[in-house]
Coordinates of C-alpha atoms in Angstrom, one line a residue:
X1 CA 5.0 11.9 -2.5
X2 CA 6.3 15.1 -0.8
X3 CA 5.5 15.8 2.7
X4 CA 1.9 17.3 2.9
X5 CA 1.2 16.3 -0.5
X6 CA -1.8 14.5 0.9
X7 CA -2.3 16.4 4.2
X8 CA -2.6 19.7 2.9
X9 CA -4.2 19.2 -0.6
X10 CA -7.7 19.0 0.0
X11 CA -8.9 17.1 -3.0
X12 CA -6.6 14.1 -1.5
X13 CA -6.4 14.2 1.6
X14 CA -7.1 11.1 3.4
X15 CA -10.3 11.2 6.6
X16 CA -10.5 9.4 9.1
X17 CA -11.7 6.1 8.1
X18 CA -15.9 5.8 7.8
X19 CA -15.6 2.4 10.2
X20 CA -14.4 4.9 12.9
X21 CA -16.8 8.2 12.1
X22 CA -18.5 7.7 15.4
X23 CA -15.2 7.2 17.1
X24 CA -13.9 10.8 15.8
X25 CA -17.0 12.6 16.8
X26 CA -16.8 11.3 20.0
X27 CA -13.2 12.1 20.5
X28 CA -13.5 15.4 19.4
X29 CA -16.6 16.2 21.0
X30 CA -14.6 14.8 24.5
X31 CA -12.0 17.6 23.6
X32 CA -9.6 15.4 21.9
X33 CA -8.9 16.8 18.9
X34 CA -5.2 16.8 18.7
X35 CA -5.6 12.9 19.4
X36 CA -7.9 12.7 16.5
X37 CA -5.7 15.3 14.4
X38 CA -2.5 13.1 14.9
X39 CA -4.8 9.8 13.6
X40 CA -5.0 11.7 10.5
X41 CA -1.5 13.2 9.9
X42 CA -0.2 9.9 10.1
X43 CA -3.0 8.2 7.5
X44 CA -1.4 10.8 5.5
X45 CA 2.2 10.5 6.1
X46 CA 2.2 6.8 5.5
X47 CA 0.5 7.6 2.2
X48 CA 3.0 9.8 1.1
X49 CA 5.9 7.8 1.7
X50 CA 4.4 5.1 -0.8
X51 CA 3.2 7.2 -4.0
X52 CA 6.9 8.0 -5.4
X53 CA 6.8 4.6 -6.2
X54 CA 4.4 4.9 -9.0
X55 CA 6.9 6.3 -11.7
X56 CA 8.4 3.6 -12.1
X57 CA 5.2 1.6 -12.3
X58 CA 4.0 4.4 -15.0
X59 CA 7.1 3.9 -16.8
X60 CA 6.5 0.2 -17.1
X61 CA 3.2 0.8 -18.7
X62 CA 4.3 3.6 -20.8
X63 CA 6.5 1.2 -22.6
X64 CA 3.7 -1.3 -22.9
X65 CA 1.8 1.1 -25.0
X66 CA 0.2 0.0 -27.7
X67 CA -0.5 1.9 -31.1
X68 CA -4.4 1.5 -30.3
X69 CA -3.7 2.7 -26.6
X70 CA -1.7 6.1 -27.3
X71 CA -5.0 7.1 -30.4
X72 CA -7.3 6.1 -28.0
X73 CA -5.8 8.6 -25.7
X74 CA -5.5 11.4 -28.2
X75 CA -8.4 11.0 -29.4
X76 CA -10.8 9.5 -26.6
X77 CA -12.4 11.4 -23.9
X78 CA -10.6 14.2 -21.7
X79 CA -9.1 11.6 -19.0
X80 CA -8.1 8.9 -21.2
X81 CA -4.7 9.0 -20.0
X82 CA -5.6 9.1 -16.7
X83 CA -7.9 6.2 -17.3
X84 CA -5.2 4.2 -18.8
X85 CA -2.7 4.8 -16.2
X86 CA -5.3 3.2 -14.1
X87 CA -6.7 0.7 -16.3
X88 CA -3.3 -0.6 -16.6
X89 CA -1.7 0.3 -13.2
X90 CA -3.6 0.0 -10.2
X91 CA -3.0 -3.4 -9.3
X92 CA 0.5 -3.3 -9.9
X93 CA 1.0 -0.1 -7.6
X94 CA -1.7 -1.8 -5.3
X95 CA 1.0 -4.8 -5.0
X96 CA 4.1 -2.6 -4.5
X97 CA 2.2 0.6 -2.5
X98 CA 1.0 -2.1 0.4
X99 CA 3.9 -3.0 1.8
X100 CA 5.7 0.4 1.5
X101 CA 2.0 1.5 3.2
X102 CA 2.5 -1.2 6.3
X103 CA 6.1 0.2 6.8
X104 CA 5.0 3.5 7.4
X105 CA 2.5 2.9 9.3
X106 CA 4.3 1.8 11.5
X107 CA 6.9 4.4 11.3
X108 CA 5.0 7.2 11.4
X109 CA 3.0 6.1 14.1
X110 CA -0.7 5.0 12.6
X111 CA -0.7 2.4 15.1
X112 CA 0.0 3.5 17.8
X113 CA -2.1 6.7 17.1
X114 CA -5.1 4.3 17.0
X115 CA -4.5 2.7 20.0
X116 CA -4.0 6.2 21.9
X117 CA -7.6 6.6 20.3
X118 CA -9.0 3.5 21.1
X119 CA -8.0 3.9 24.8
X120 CA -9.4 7.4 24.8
X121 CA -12.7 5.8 24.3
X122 CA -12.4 3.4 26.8
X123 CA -11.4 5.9 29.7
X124 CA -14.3 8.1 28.4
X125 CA -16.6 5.0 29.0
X126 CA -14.4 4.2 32.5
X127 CA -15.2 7.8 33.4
X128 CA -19.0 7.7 32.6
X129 CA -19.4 4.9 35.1
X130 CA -20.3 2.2 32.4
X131 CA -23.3 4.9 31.6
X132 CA -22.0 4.7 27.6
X133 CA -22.5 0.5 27.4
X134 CA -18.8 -0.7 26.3
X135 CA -18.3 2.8 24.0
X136 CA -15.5 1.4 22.4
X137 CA -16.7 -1.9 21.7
X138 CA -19.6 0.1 20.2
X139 CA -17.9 2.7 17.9
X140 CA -14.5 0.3 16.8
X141 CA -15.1 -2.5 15.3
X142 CA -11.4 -3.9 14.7
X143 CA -12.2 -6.7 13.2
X144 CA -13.3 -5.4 9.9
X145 CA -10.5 -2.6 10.0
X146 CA -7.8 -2.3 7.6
X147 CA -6.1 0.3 8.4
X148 CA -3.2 -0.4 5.9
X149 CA -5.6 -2.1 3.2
X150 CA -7.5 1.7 4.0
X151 CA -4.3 4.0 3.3
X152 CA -3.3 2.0 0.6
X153 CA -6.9 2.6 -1.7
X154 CA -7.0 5.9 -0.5
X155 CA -3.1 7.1 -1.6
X156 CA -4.4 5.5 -4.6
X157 CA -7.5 6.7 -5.4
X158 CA -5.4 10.4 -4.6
X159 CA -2.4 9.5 -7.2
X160 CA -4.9 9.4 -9.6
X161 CA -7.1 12.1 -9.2
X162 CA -3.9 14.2 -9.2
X163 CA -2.7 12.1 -12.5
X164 CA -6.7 13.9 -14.1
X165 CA -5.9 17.1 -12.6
X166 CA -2.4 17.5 -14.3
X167 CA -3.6 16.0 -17.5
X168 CA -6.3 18.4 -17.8
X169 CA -4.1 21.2 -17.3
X170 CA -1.6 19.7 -20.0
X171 CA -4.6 19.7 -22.5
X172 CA -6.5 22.9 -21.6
X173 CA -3.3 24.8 -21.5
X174 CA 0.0 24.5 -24.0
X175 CA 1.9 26.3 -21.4
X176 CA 2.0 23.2 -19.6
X177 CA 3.1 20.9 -22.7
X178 CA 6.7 21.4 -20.8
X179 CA 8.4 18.6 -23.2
X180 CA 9.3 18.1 -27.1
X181 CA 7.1 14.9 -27.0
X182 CA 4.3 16.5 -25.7
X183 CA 4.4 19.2 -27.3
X184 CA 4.9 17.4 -30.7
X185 CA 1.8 14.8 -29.5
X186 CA -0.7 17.6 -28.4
X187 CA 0.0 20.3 -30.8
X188 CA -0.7 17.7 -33.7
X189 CA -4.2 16.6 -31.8
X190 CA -5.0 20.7 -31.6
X191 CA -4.2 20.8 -35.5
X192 CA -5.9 18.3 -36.6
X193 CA -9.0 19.2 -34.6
X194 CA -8.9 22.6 -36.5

């Protein structure tokens, strides 16, 4: 949720959306990548204003816990947490990250970047004489474009991938066990496992 925690992290960052693909390459390829660049900071920063929402969510589910839930987790596969953080989860943040989503979108500018895009590709088809057909009518289909319904899945699908990385590390390495709980939980699993 910190500024460039999507941006810069590769394994999360959110591209430019697959609907608009054609779009980018053109844009870049017309020498417009900081218009292109801009597109993507903001898919970005919109998603990182919505993900510090998701504690409480994990809280909520943490006290729904069941006995069956927390042995599954212990003793199920290497991402079992992670899979029930999502199993039990996702809609909820889904519900409460899509409104905080539309909000920055519009505040940081998502919008507006893709309309500064859009109308790149239609002076590039002004300046070609009609040669490229209606290029932006060919390359943008807004109609089937969600841009917020797009950020939303995407800062998702990045919460939780960062949810498997740090519960990896907290059972590959003890070091990481940085409270009494866990250290109490996963020390017994690693004992018993002996």
């Amino acid at each position: 949720g910190k500024e460039g925690g999507f941006l810069t992290n590769l394994a999360v960052k959110i591209p430019f959306p697959k609907k608009l693909q054609k779009a980018e390459r053109l844009l870049r390829s017309a020498g417009q990548d900081l218009l292109v660049d801009n597109f993507v900071t903001s898919l970005n920063r919109a998603a990182e204003k919505a993900v510090p929402e998701a504690a409480a969510v994990f809280r909520d589910a943490l006290q729904r816990m069941t006995i069956a839930d927390a042995r599954e987790i212990l003793t199920d596969a290497p991402d079992a947490a992670t899979r029930f953080f999502e199993r039990t989860t996702r809609s909820s943040l889904q519900v409460r990250f899509l409104p905080l989503v539309q909000e920055a979108t519009t505040a940081v500018g998502v919008t507006a970047n893709y309309k500064a895009m859009t109308a790149q590709l239609g002076s590039l088809d002004s300046l070609g004489g009609g040669l490229f057909g209606g290029l932006r009518k060919r390359v943008v289909d807004d109609q089937s474009l969600d841009l917020d319904g797009y950020v939303t899945g995407q800062a998702l699908d990045g919460l939780f991938t960062m949810v498997a990385d740090e519960e990896k590390r907290i059972r590959d390495n003890p070091v990481d066990r940085t409270s009494d709980l866990l250290k109490t939980v996963f020390g017994s699993v690693s004992k018993a496992a002996r």
